[in-house]
């Protein structure tokens, strides 16, 4: 498994946080509205936020995986 460089990991953390903040702001719900949600819906939204946070990591890992695959393929 390829380990992402430290700089890329930091960029992914910032991107994941920014994506979540933008989606929360675009949703237009206040904290009191979030607290009034049923527990199952709140758990679903929090789970979705975790998945959204990791999307930049997944995209970078796929990019590096493809890049490494082409680097090995061209050595033939």
mmCIF file with all atom_site columns, N, CA and C in Angstrom:
data_model
loop_
_atom_site.group_PDB
_atom_site.id
_atom_site.type_symbol
_atom_site.label_atom_id
_atom_site.label_alt_id
_atom_site.label_comp_id
_atom_site.label_asym_id
_atom_site.label_entity_id
_atom_site.label_seq_id
_atom_site.pdbx_PDB_ins_code
_atom_site.Cartn_x
_atom_site.Cartn_y
_atom_site.Cartn_z
_atom_site.occupancy
_atom_site.B_iso_or_equiv
_atom_site.pdbx_formal_charge
_atom_site.auth_seq_id
_atom_site.auth_comp_id
_atom_site.auth_asym_id
_atom_site.auth_atom_id
_atom_site.pdbx_PDB_model_num
ATOM 1   N N  . UNK A 1 1  ? 0.849   -1.178 0.000   1.00 0.00 ? 1  UNK A N  1
ATOM 2   C CA . UNK A 1 1  ? 0.000   0.000  0.000   1.00 0.00 ? 1  UNK A CA 1
ATOM 3   C C  . UNK A 1 1  ? 0.892   1.239  0.000   1.00 0.00 ? 1  UNK A C  1
ATOM 4   N N  . UNK A 1 2  ? 0.525   2.207  -0.802  1.00 0.00 ? 2  UNK A N  1
ATOM 5   C CA . UNK A 1 2  ? 1.288   3.435  -0.917  1.00 0.00 ? 2  UNK A CA 1
ATOM 6   C C  . UNK A 1 2  ? 0.855   4.398  0.187   1.00 0.00 ? 2  UNK A C  1
ATOM 7   N N  . UNK A 1 3  ? 1.842   4.970  0.863   1.00 0.00 ? 3  UNK A N  1
ATOM 8   C CA . UNK A 1 3  ? 1.542   5.971  1.889   1.00 0.00 ? 3  UNK A CA 1
ATOM 9   C C  . UNK A 1 3  ? 1.632   7.344  1.240   1.00 0.00 ? 3  UNK A C  1
ATOM 10  N N  . UNK A 1 4  ? 0.606   8.148  1.465   1.00 0.00 ? 4  UNK A N  1
ATOM 11  C CA . UNK A 1 4  ? 0.585   9.486  0.897   1.00 0.00 ? 4  UNK A CA 1
ATOM 12  C C  . UNK A 1 4  ? 1.648   10.362 1.550   1.00 0.00 ? 4  UNK A C  1
ATOM 13  N N  . UNK A 1 5  ? 2.274   11.250 0.777   1.00 0.00 ? 5  UNK A N  1
ATOM 14  C CA . UNK A 1 5  ? 3.219   12.192 1.383   1.00 0.00 ? 5  UNK A CA 1
ATOM 15  C C  . UNK A 1 5  ? 2.522   13.083 2.412   1.00 0.00 ? 5  UNK A C  1
ATOM 16  N N  . UNK A 1 6  ? 3.295   13.574 3.358   1.00 0.00 ? 6  UNK A N  1
ATOM 17  C CA . UNK A 1 6  ? 2.734   14.362 4.461   1.00 0.00 ? 6  UNK A CA 1
ATOM 18  C C  . UNK A 1 6  ? 1.993   15.595 3.966   1.00 0.00 ? 6  UNK A C  1
ATOM 19  N N  . UNK A 1 7  ? 2.534   16.283 2.974   1.00 0.00 ? 7  UNK A N  1
ATOM 20  C CA . UNK A 1 7  ? 1.880   17.483 2.445   1.00 0.00 ? 7  UNK A CA 1
ATOM 21  C C  . UNK A 1 7  ? 0.535   17.174 1.817   1.00 0.00 ? 7  UNK A C  1
ATOM 22  N N  . UNK A 1 8  ? 0.454   16.074 1.083   1.00 0.00 ? 8  UNK A N  1
ATOM 23  C CA . UNK A 1 8  ? -0.808  15.670 0.457   1.00 0.00 ? 8  UNK A CA 1
ATOM 24  C C  . UNK A 1 8  ? -1.826  15.290 1.522   1.00 0.00 ? 8  UNK A C  1
ATOM 25  N N  . UNK A 1 9  ? -1.377  14.616 2.578   1.00 0.00 ? 9  UNK A N  1
ATOM 26  C CA . UNK A 1 9  ? -2.300  14.254 3.652   1.00 0.00 ? 9  UNK A CA 1
ATOM 27  C C  . UNK A 1 9  ? -2.868  15.490 4.330   1.00 0.00 ? 9  UNK A C  1
ATOM 28  N N  . UNK A 1 10 ? -2.033  16.503 4.525   1.00 0.00 ? 10 UNK A N  1
ATOM 29  C CA . UNK A 1 10 ? -2.520  17.748 5.140   1.00 0.00 ? 10 UNK A CA 1
ATOM 30  C C  . UNK A 1 10 ? -3.523  18.450 4.234   1.00 0.00 ? 10 UNK A C  1
ATOM 31  N N  . UNK A 1 11 ? -3.246  18.460 2.930   1.00 0.00 ? 11 UNK A N  1
ATOM 32  C CA . UNK A 1 11 ? -4.182  19.062 1.977   1.00 0.00 ? 11 UNK A CA 1
ATOM 33  C C  . UNK A 1 11 ? -5.510  18.306 2.000   1.00 0.00 ? 11 UNK A C  1
ATOM 34  N N  . UNK A 1 12 ? -5.452  16.981 2.095   1.00 0.00 ? 12 UNK A N  1
ATOM 35  C CA . UNK A 1 12 ? -6.678  16.177 2.148   1.00 0.00 ? 12 UNK A CA 1
ATOM 36  C C  . UNK A 1 12 ? -7.483  16.479 3.413   1.00 0.00 ? 12 UNK A C  1
ATOM 37  N N  . UNK A 1 13 ? -6.802  16.667 4.542   1.00 0.00 ? 13 UNK A N  1
ATOM 38  C CA . UNK A 1 13 ? -7.501  17.005 5.787   1.00 0.00 ? 13 UNK A CA 1
ATOM 39  C C  . UNK A 1 13 ? -8.214  18.342 5.635   1.00 0.00 ? 13 UNK A C  1
ATOM 40  N N  . UNK A 1 14 ? -7.505  19.343 5.115   1.00 0.00 ? 14 UNK A N  1
ATOM 41  C CA . UNK A 1 14 ? -8.112  20.668 4.936   1.00 0.00 ? 14 UNK A CA 1
ATOM 42  C C  . UNK A 1 14 ? -9.266  20.597 3.952   1.00 0.00 ? 14 UNK A C  1
ATOM 43  N N  . UNK A 1 15 ? -9.082  19.869 2.848   1.00 0.00 ? 15 UNK A N  1
ATOM 44  C CA . UNK A 1 15 ? -10.148 19.755 1.848   1.00 0.00 ? 15 UNK A CA 1
ATOM 45  C C  . UNK A 1 15 ? -11.374 19.054 2.431   1.00 0.00 ? 15 UNK A C  1
ATOM 46  N N  . UNK A 1 16 ? -11.161 17.986 3.199   1.00 0.00 ? 16 UNK A N  1
ATOM 47  C CA . UNK A 1 16 ? -12.283 17.278 3.812   1.00 0.00 ? 16 UNK A CA 1
ATOM 48  C C  . UNK A 1 16 ? -13.058 18.148 4.780   1.00 0.00 ? 16 UNK A C  1
ATOM 49  N N  . UNK A 1 17 ? -12.342 18.933 5.578   1.00 0.00 ? 17 UNK A N  1
ATOM 50  C CA . UNK A 1 17 ? -13.000 19.831 6.525   1.00 0.00 ? 17 UNK A CA 1
ATOM 51  C C  . UNK A 1 17 ? -13.765 20.921 5.786   1.00 0.00 ? 17 UNK A C  1
ATOM 52  N N  . UNK A 1 18 ? -13.139 21.499 4.757   1.00 0.00 ? 18 UNK A N  1
ATOM 53  C CA . UNK A 1 18 ? -13.807 22.561 4.003   1.00 0.00 ? 18 UNK A CA 1
ATOM 54  C C  . UNK A 1 18 ? -15.060 22.056 3.280   1.00 0.00 ? 18 UNK A C  1
ATOM 55  N N  . UNK A 1 19 ? -14.989 20.862 2.715   1.00 0.00 ? 19 UNK A N  1
ATOM 56  C CA . UNK A 1 19 ? -16.166 20.299 2.044   1.00 0.00 ? 19 UNK A CA 1
ATOM 57  C C  . UNK A 1 19 ? -17.303 20.123 3.040   1.00 0.00 ? 19 UNK A C  1
ATOM 58  N N  . UNK A 1 20 ? -16.994 19.608 4.226   1.00 0.00 ? 20 UNK A N  1
ATOM 59  C CA . UNK A 1 20 ? -18.026 19.428 5.254   1.00 0.00 ? 20 UNK A CA 1
ATOM 60  C C  . UNK A 1 20 ? -18.608 20.764 5.696   1.00 0.00 ? 20 UNK A C  1
ATOM 61  N N  . UNK A 1 21 ? -17.762 21.763 5.900   1.00 0.00 ? 21 UNK A N  1
ATOM 62  C CA . UNK A 1 21 ? -18.251 23.075 6.334   1.00 0.00 ? 21 UNK A CA 1
ATOM 63  C C  . UNK A 1 21 ? -19.157 23.679 5.264   1.00 0.00 ? 21 UNK A C  1
ATOM 64  N N  . UNK A 1 22 ? -18.743 23.589 4.004   1.00 0.00 ? 22 UNK A N  1
ATOM 65  C CA . UNK A 1 22 ? -19.565 24.126 2.918   1.00 0.00 ? 22 UNK A CA 1
ATOM 66  C C  . UNK A 1 22 ? -20.916 23.419 2.867   1.00 0.00 ? 22 UNK A C  1
ATOM 67  N N  . UNK A 1 23 ? -20.925 22.105 3.011   1.00 0.00 ? 23 UNK A N  1
ATOM 68  C CA . UNK A 1 23 ? -22.190 21.377 2.965   1.00 0.00 ? 23 UNK A CA 1
ATOM 69  C C  . UNK A 1 23 ? -23.085 21.712 4.157   1.00 0.00 ? 23 UNK A C  1
ATOM 70  N N  . UNK A 1 24 ? -22.496 21.928 5.321   1.00 0.00 ? 24 UNK A N  1
ATOM 71  C CA . UNK A 1 24 ? -23.293 22.310 6.499   1.00 0.00 ? 24 UNK A CA 1
ATOM 72  C C  . UNK A 1 24 ? -23.895 23.687 6.297   1.00 0.00 ? 24 UNK A C  1
ATOM 73  N N  . UNK A 1 25 ? -23.095 24.632 5.793   1.00 0.00 ? 25 UNK A N  1
ATOM 74  C CA . UNK A 1 25 ? -23.591 25.993 5.567   1.00 0.00 ? 25 UNK A CA 1
ATOM 75  C C  . UNK A 1 25 ? -24.664 25.997 4.480   1.00 0.00 ? 25 UNK A C  1
ATOM 76  N N  . UNK A 1 26 ? -24.447 25.229 3.421   1.00 0.00 ? 26 UNK A N  1
ATOM 77  C CA . UNK A 1 26 ? -25.425 25.168 2.333   1.00 0.00 ? 26 UNK A CA 1
ATOM 78  C C  . UNK A 1 26 ? -26.733 24.520 2.790   1.00 0.00 ? 26 UNK A C  1
ATOM 79  N N  . UNK A 1 27 ? -26.640 23.634 3.778   1.00 0.00 ? 27 UNK A N  1
ATOM 80  C CA . UNK A 1 27 ? -27.848 22.992 4.299   1.00 0.00 ? 27 UNK A CA 1
ATOM 81  C C  . UNK A 1 27 ? -28.756 23.970 5.016   1.00 0.00 ? 27 UNK A C  1
ATOM 82  N N  . UNK A 1 28 ? -28.188 25.006 5.589   1.00 0.00 ? 28 UNK A N  1
ATOM 83  C CA . UNK A 1 28 ? -28.965 26.054 6.225   1.00 0.00 ? 28 UNK A CA 1
ATOM 84  C C  . UNK A 1 28 ? -29.643 25.671 7.518   1.00 0.00 ? 28 UNK A C  1
ATOM 85  N N  . UNK A 1 29 ? -29.182 24.621 8.184   1.00 0.00 ? 29 UNK A N  1
ATOM 86  C CA . UNK A 1 29 ? -29.784 24.228 9.445   1.00 0.00 ? 29 UNK A CA 1
ATOM 87  C C  . UNK A 1 29 ? -28.976 24.784 10.610  1.00 0.00 ? 29 UNK A C  1
ATOM 88  N N  . UNK A 1 30 ? -29.684 25.167 11.644  1.00 0.00 ? 30 UNK A N  1
ATOM 89  C CA . UNK A 1 30 ? -29.024 25.649 12.855  1.00 0.00 ? 30 UNK A CA 1
ATOM 90  C C  . UNK A 1 30 ? -28.727 24.472 13.772  1.00 0.00 ? 30 UNK A C  1
ATOM 91  N N  . UNK A 1 31 ? -27.963 24.729 14.810  1.00 0.00 ? 31 UNK A N  1
ATOM 92  C CA . UNK A 1 31 ? -27.621 23.674 15.753  1.00 0.00 ? 31 UNK A CA 1
ATOM 93  C C  . UNK A 1 31 ? -28.864 23.117 16.443  1.00 0.00 ? 31 UNK A C  1
ATOM 94  N N  . UNK A 1 32 ? -29.805 23.984 16.759  1.00 0.00 ? 32 UNK A N  1
ATOM 95  C CA . UNK A 1 32 ? -31.028 23.497 17.413  1.00 0.00 ? 32 UNK A CA 1
ATOM 96  C C  . UNK A 1 32 ? -31.830 22.596 16.470  1.00 0.00 ? 32 UNK A C  1
ATOM 97  N N  . UNK A 1 33 ? -31.821 22.893 15.177  1.00 0.00 ? 33 UNK A N  1
ATOM 98  C CA . UNK A 1 33 ? -32.510 22.019 14.229  1.00 0.00 ? 33 UNK A CA 1
ATOM 99  C C  . UNK A 1 33 ? -31.812 20.663 14.122  1.00 0.00 ? 33 UNK A C  1
ATOM 100 N N  . UNK A 1 34 ? -30.470 20.660 14.216  1.00 0.00 ? 34 UNK A N  1
ATOM 101 C CA . UNK A 1 34 ? -29.732 19.406 14.195  1.00 0.00 ? 34 UNK A CA 1
ATOM 102 C C  . UNK A 1 34 ? -30.078 18.565 15.428  1.00 0.00 ? 34 UNK A C  1
ATOM 103 N N  . UNK A 1 35 ? -30.233 19.213 16.578  1.00 0.00 ? 35 UNK A N  1
ATOM 104 C CA . UNK A 1 35 ? -30.517 18.483 17.809  1.00 0.00 ? 35 UNK A CA 1
ATOM 105 C C  . UNK A 1 35 ? -31.940 17.943 17.841  1.00 0.00 ? 35 UNK A C  1
ATOM 106 N N  . UNK A 1 36 ? -32.828 18.501 17.036  1.00 0.00 ? 36 UNK A N  1
ATOM 107 C CA . UNK A 1 36 ? -34.205 18.025 16.987  1.00 0.00 ? 36 UNK A CA 1
ATOM 108 C C  . UNK A 1 36 ? -34.384 16.837 16.048  1.00 0.00 ? 36 UNK A C  1
ATOM 109 N N  . UNK A 1 37 ? -33.350 16.482 15.295  1.00 0.00 ? 37 UNK A N  1
ATOM 110 C CA . UNK A 1 37 ? -33.446 15.354 14.374  1.00 0.00 ? 37 UNK A CA 1
ATOM 111 C C  . UNK A 1 37 ? -33.588 14.050 15.154  1.00 0.00 ? 37 UNK A C  1
ATOM 112 N N  . UNK A 1 38 ? -34.296 13.081 14.577  1.00 0.00 ? 38 UNK A N  1
ATOM 113 C CA . UNK A 1 38 ? -34.347 11.756 15.217  1.00 0.00 ? 38 UNK A CA 1
ATOM 114 C C  . UNK A 1 38 ? -32.933 11.152 15.256  1.00 0.00 ? 38 UNK A C  1
ATOM 115 N N  . UNK A 1 39 ? -32.659 10.320 16.240  1.00 0.00 ? 39 UNK A N  1
ATOM 116 C CA . UNK A 1 39 ? -31.301 9.761  16.371  1.00 0.00 ? 39 UNK A CA 1
ATOM 117 C C  . UNK A 1 39 ? -30.817 9.012  15.127  1.00 0.00 ? 39 UNK A C  1
ATOM 118 N N  . UNK A 1 40 ? -31.697 8.295  14.457  1.00 0.00 ? 40 UNK A N  1
ATOM 119 C CA . UNK A 1 40 ? -31.261 7.554  13.272  1.00 0.00 ? 40 UNK A CA 1
ATOM 120 C C  . UNK A 1 40 ? -30.840 8.500  12.155  1.00 0.00 ? 40 UNK A C  1
ATOM 121 N N  . UNK A 1 41 ? -31.587 9.585  11.973  1.00 0.00 ? 41 UNK A N  1
ATOM 122 C CA . UNK A 1 41 ? -31.238 10.542 10.928  1.00 0.00 ? 41 UNK A CA 1
ATOM 123 C C  . UNK A 1 41 ? -29.965 11.311 11.297  1.00 0.00 ? 41 UNK A C  1
ATOM 124 N N  . UNK A 1 42 ? -29.795 11.618 12.560  1.00 0.00 ? 42 UNK A N  1
ATOM 125 C CA . UNK A 1 42 ? -28.584 12.290 13.020  1.00 0.00 ? 42 UNK A CA 1
ATOM 126 C C  . UNK A 1 42 ? -27.370 11.384 12.820  1.00 0.00 ? 42 UNK A C  1
ATOM 127 N N  . UNK A 1 43 ? -27.506 10.111 13.140  1.00 0.00 ? 43 UNK A N  1
ATOM 128 C CA . UNK A 1 43 ? -26.409 9.159  12.948  1.00 0.00 ? 43 UNK A CA 1
ATOM 129 C C  . UNK A 1 43 ? -26.070 9.021  11.466  1.00 0.00 ? 43 UNK A C  1
ATOM 130 N N  . UNK A 1 44 ? -27.086 9.011  10.607  1.00 0.00 ? 44 UNK A N  1
ATOM 131 C CA . UNK A 1 44 ? -26.847 8.924  9.172   1.00 0.00 ? 44 UNK A CA 1
ATOM 132 C C  . UNK A 1 44 ? -26.079 10.141 8.676   1.00 0.00 ? 44 UNK A C  1
ATOM 133 N N  . UNK A 1 45 ? -26.477 11.323 9.116   1.00 0.00 ? 45 UNK A N  1
ATOM 134 C CA . UNK A 1 45 ? -25.800 12.555 8.678   1.00 0.00 ? 45 UNK A CA 1
ATOM 135 C C  . UNK A 1 45 ? -24.365 12.616 9.185   1.00 0.00 ? 45 UNK A C  1
ATOM 136 N N  . UNK A 1 46 ? -24.143 12.204 10.416  1.00 0.00 ? 46 UNK A N  1
ATOM 137 C CA . UNK A 1 46 ? -22.783 12.198 10.949  1.00 0.00 ? 46 UNK A CA 1
ATOM 138 C C  . UNK A 1 46 ? -21.912 11.170 10.231  1.00 0.00 ? 46 UNK A C  1
ATOM 139 N N  . UNK A 1 47 ? -22.495 10.027 9.913   1.00 0.00 ? 47 UNK A N  1
ATOM 140 C CA . UNK A 1 47 ? -21.766 9.024  9.132   1.00 0.00 ? 47 UNK A CA 1
ATOM 141 C C  . UNK A 1 47 ? -21.431 9.530  7.739   1.00 0.00 ? 47 UNK A C  1
ATOM 142 N N  . UNK A 1 48 ? -22.370 10.240 7.136   1.00 0.00 ? 48 UNK A N  1
ATOM 143 C CA . UNK A 1 48 ? -22.119 10.818 5.814   1.00 0.00 ? 48 UNK A CA 1
ATOM 144 C C  . UNK A 1 48 ? -21.012 11.863 5.882   1.00 0.00 ? 48 UNK A C  1
ATOM 145 N N  . UNK A 1 49 ? -20.959 12.623 6.968   1.00 0.00 ? 49 UNK A N  1
ATOM 146 C CA . UNK A 1 49 ? -19.904 13.626 7.123   1.00 0.00 ? 49 UNK A CA 1
ATOM 147 C C  . UNK A 1 49 ? -18.526 12.963 7.242   1.00 0.00 ? 49 UNK A C  1
ATOM 148 N N  . UNK A 1 50 ? -18.462 11.818 7.910   1.00 0.00 ? 50 UNK A N  1
ATOM 149 C CA . UNK A 1 50 ? -17.193 11.092 8.019   1.00 0.00 ? 50 UNK A CA 1
ATOM 150 C C  . UNK A 1 50 ? -16.759 10.587 6.648   1.00 0.00 ? 50 UNK A C  1
ATOM 151 N N  . UNK A 1 51 ? -17.706 10.035 5.897   1.00 0.00 ? 51 UNK A N  1
ATOM 152 C CA . UNK A 1 51 ? -17.390 9.548  4.548   1.00 0.00 ? 51 UNK A CA 1
ATOM 153 C C  . UNK A 1 51 ? -16.935 10.699 3.659   1.00 0.00 ? 51 UNK A C  1
ATOM 154 N N  . UNK A 1 52 ? -17.625 11.833 3.727   1.00 0.00 ? 52 UNK A N  1
ATOM 155 C CA . UNK A 1 52 ? -17.263 12.999 2.925   1.00 0.00 ? 52 UNK A CA 1
ATOM 156 C C  . UNK A 1 52 ? -15.879 13.504 3.318   1.00 0.00 ? 52 UNK A C  1
ATOM 157 N N  . UNK A 1 53 ? -15.550 13.432 4.601   1.00 0.00 ? 53 UNK A N  1
ATOM 158 C CA . UNK A 1 53 ? -14.220 13.852 5.051   1.00 0.00 ? 53 UNK A CA 1
ATOM 159 C C  . UNK A 1 53 ? -13.128 13.010 4.400   1.00 0.00 ? 53 UNK A C  1
ATOM 160 N N  . UNK A 1 54 ? -13.367 11.709 4.222   1.00 0.00 ? 54 UNK A N  1
ATOM 161 C CA . UNK A 1 54 ? -12.347 10.825 3.680   1.00 0.00 ? 54 UNK A CA 1
ATOM 162 C C  . UNK A 1 54 ? -12.323 10.775 2.150   1.00 0.00 ? 54 UNK A C  1
ATOM 163 N N  . UNK A 1 55 ? -13.243 11.427 1.465   1.00 0.00 ? 55 UNK A N  1
ATOM 164 C CA . UNK A 1 55 ? -13.255 11.406 0.001   1.00 0.00 ? 55 UNK A CA 1
ATOM 165 C C  . UNK A 1 55 ? -11.974 11.959 -0.622  1.00 0.00 ? 55 UNK A C  1
ATOM 166 N N  . UNK A 1 56 ? -11.407 13.071 -0.139  1.00 0.00 ? 56 UNK A N  1
ATOM 167 C CA . UNK A 1 56 ? -10.139 13.520 -0.736  1.00 0.00 ? 56 UNK A CA 1
ATOM 168 C C  . UNK A 1 56 ? -9.001  12.504 -0.559  1.00 0.00 ? 56 UNK A C  1
ATOM 169 N N  . UNK A 1 57 ? -8.972  11.803 0.578   1.00 0.00 ? 57 UNK A N  1
ATOM 170 C CA . UNK A 1 57 ? -7.956  10.772 0.787   1.00 0.00 ? 57 UNK A CA 1
ATOM 171 C C  . UNK A 1 57 ? -8.122  9.644  -0.227  1.00 0.00 ? 57 UNK A C  1
ATOM 172 N N  . UNK A 1 58 ? -9.361  9.232  -0.444  1.00 0.00 ? 58 UNK A N  1
ATOM 173 C CA . UNK A 1 58 ? -9.630  8.150  -1.383  1.00 0.00 ? 58 UNK A CA 1
ATOM 174 C C  . UNK A 1 58 ? -9.246  8.567  -2.792  1.00 0.00 ? 58 UNK A C  1
ATOM 175 N N  . UNK A 1 59 ? -9.583  9.796  -3.178  1.00 0.00 ? 59 UNK A N  1
ATOM 176 C CA . UNK A 1 59 ? -9.239  10.287 -4.511  1.00 0.00 ? 59 UNK A CA 1
ATOM 177 C C  . UNK A 1 59 ? -7.723  10.339 -4.698  1.00 0.00 ? 59 UNK A C  1
ATOM 178 N N  . UNK A 1 60 ? -6.994  10.807 -3.706  1.00 0.00 ? 60 UNK A N  1
ATOM 179 C CA . UNK A 1 60 ? -5.526  10.868 -3.808  1.00 0.00 ? 60 UNK A CA 1
ATOM 180 C C  . UNK A 1 60 ? -4.917  9.472  -3.848  1.00 0.00 ? 60 UNK A C  1
ATOM 181 N N  . UNK A 1 61 ? -5.446  8.561  -3.061  1.00 0.00 ? 61 UNK A N  1
ATOM 182 C CA . UNK A 1 61 ? -4.925  7.194  -3.076  1.00 0.00 ? 61 UNK A CA 1
ATOM 183 C C  . UNK A 1 61 ? -5.145  6.547  -4.439  1.00 0.00 ? 61 UNK A C  1
ATOM 184 N N  . UNK A 1 62 ? -6.308  6.767  -5.043  1.00 0.00 ? 62 UNK A N  1
ATOM 185 C CA . UNK A 1 62 ? -6.570  6.221  -6.376  1.00 0.00 ? 62 UNK A CA 1
ATOM 186 C C  . UNK A 1 62 ? -5.608  6.831  -7.385  1.00 0.00 ? 62 UNK A C  1
ATOM 187 N N  . UNK A 1 63 ? -5.390  8.156  -7.293  1.00 0.00 ? 63 UNK A N  1
ATOM 188 C CA . UNK A 1 63 ? -4.454  8.822  -8.202  1.00 0.00 ? 63 UNK A CA 1
ATOM 189 C C  . UNK A 1 63 ? -3.054  8.232  -8.077  1.00 0.00 ? 63 UNK A C  1
ATOM 190 N N  . UNK A 1 64 ? -2.554  8.083  -6.857  1.00 0.00 ? 64 UNK A N  1
ATOM 191 C CA . UNK A 1 64 ? -1.212  7.536  -6.662  1.00 0.00 ? 64 UNK A CA 1
ATOM 192 C C  . UNK A 1 64 ? -1.143  6.067  -7.052  1.00 0.00 ? 64 UNK A C  1
ATOM 193 N N  . UNK A 1 65 ? -2.223  5.323  -6.865  1.00 0.00 ? 65 UNK A N  1
ATOM 194 C CA . UNK A 1 65 ? -2.262  3.922  -7.249  1.00 0.00 ? 65 UNK A CA 1
ATOM 195 C C  . UNK A 1 65 ? -2.160  3.796  -8.770  1.00 0.00 ? 65 UNK A C  1
ATOM 196 N N  . UNK A 1 66 ? -2.912  4.624  -9.491  1.00 0.00 ? 66 UNK A N  1
ATOM 197 C CA . UNK A 1 66 ? -2.855  4.610  -10.958 1.00 0.00 ? 66 UNK A CA 1
ATOM 198 C C  . UNK A 1 66 ? -1.483  5.081  -11.433 1.00 0.00 ? 66 UNK A C  1
ATOM 199 N N  . UNK A 1 67 ? -0.946  6.125  -10.812 1.00 0.00 ? 67 UNK A N  1
ATOM 200 C CA . UNK A 1 67 ? 0.373   6.649  -11.180 1.00 0.00 ? 67 UNK A CA 1
ATOM 201 C C  . UNK A 1 67 ? 1.450   5.579  -10.993 1.00 0.00 ? 67 UNK A C  1
ATOM 202 N N  . UNK A 1 68 ? 1.407   4.859  -9.893  1.00 0.00 ? 68 UNK A N  1
ATOM 203 C CA . UNK A 1 68 ? 2.383   3.802  -9.637  1.00 0.00 ? 68 UNK A CA 1
ATOM 204 C C  . UNK A 1 68 ? 2.213   2.649  -10.629 1.00 0.00 ? 68 UNK A C  1
ATOM 205 N N  . UNK A 1 69 ? 0.988   2.365  -10.996 1.00 0.00 ? 69 UNK A N  1
ATOM 206 C CA . UNK A 1 69 ? 0.738   1.304  -11.969 1.00 0.00 ? 69 UNK A CA 1
ATOM 207 C C  . UNK A 1 69 ? 1.312   1.629  -13.335 1.00 0.00 ? 69 UNK A C  1
ATOM 208 N N  . UNK A 1 70 ? 1.167   2.869  -13.785 1.00 0.00 ? 70 UNK A N  1
ATOM 209 C CA . UNK A 1 70 ? 1.729   3.259  -15.066 1.00 0.00 ? 70 UNK A CA 1
ATOM 210 C C  . UNK A 1 70 ? 3.245   3.332  -15.008 1.00 0.00 ? 70 UNK A C  1
ATOM 211 N N  . UNK A 1 71 ? 3.802   3.699  -13.861 1.00 0.00 ? 71 UNK A N  1
ATOM 212 C CA . UNK A 1 71 ? 5.255   3.761  -13.728 1.00 0.00 ? 71 UNK A CA 1
ATOM 213 C C  . UNK A 1 71 ? 5.866   2.362  -13.851 1.00 0.00 ? 71 UNK A C  1
ATOM 214 N N  . UNK A 1 72 ? 5.225   1.364  -13.288 1.00 0.00 ? 72 UNK A N  1
ATOM 215 C CA . UNK A 1 72 ? 5.731   -0.007 -13.380 1.00 0.00 ? 72 UNK A CA 1
ATOM 216 C C  . UNK A 1 72 ? 5.503   -0.575 -14.779 1.00 0.00 ? 72 UNK A C  1
ATOM 217 N N  . UNK A 1 73 ? 4.397   -0.203 -15.404 1.00 0.00 ? 73 UNK A N  1
ATOM 218 C CA . UNK A 1 73 ? 4.066   -0.724 -16.722 1.00 0.00 ? 73 UNK A CA 1
ATOM 219 C C  . UNK A 1 73 ? 5.033   -0.214 -17.782 1.00 0.00 ? 73 UNK A C  1
ATOM 220 N N  . UNK A 1 74 ? 5.505   1.023  -17.661 1.00 0.00 ? 74 UNK A N  1
ATOM 221 C CA . UNK A 1 74 ? 6.383   1.596  -18.675 1.00 0.00 ? 74 UNK A CA 1
ATOM 222 C C  . UNK A 1 74 ? 7.808   1.060  -18.569 1.00 0.00 ? 74 UNK A C  1
ATOM 223 N N  . UNK A 1 75 ? 8.141   0.325  -17.527 1.00 0.00 ? 75 UNK A N  1
ATOM 224 C CA . UNK A 1 75 ? 9.500   -0.194 -17.340 1.00 0.00 ? 75 UNK A CA 1
ATOM 225 C C  . UNK A 1 75 ? 9.747   -1.439 -18.183 1.00 0.00 ? 75 UNK A C  1
ATOM 226 N N  . UNK A 1 76 ? 8.744   -1.988 -18.809 1.00 0.00 ? 76 UNK A N  1
ATOM 227 C CA . UNK A 1 76 ? 8.937   -3.226 -19.580 1.00 0.00 ? 76 UNK A CA 1
ATOM 228 C C  . UNK A 1 76 ? 9.813   -3.017 -20.739 1.00 0.00 ? 76 UNK A C  1
#
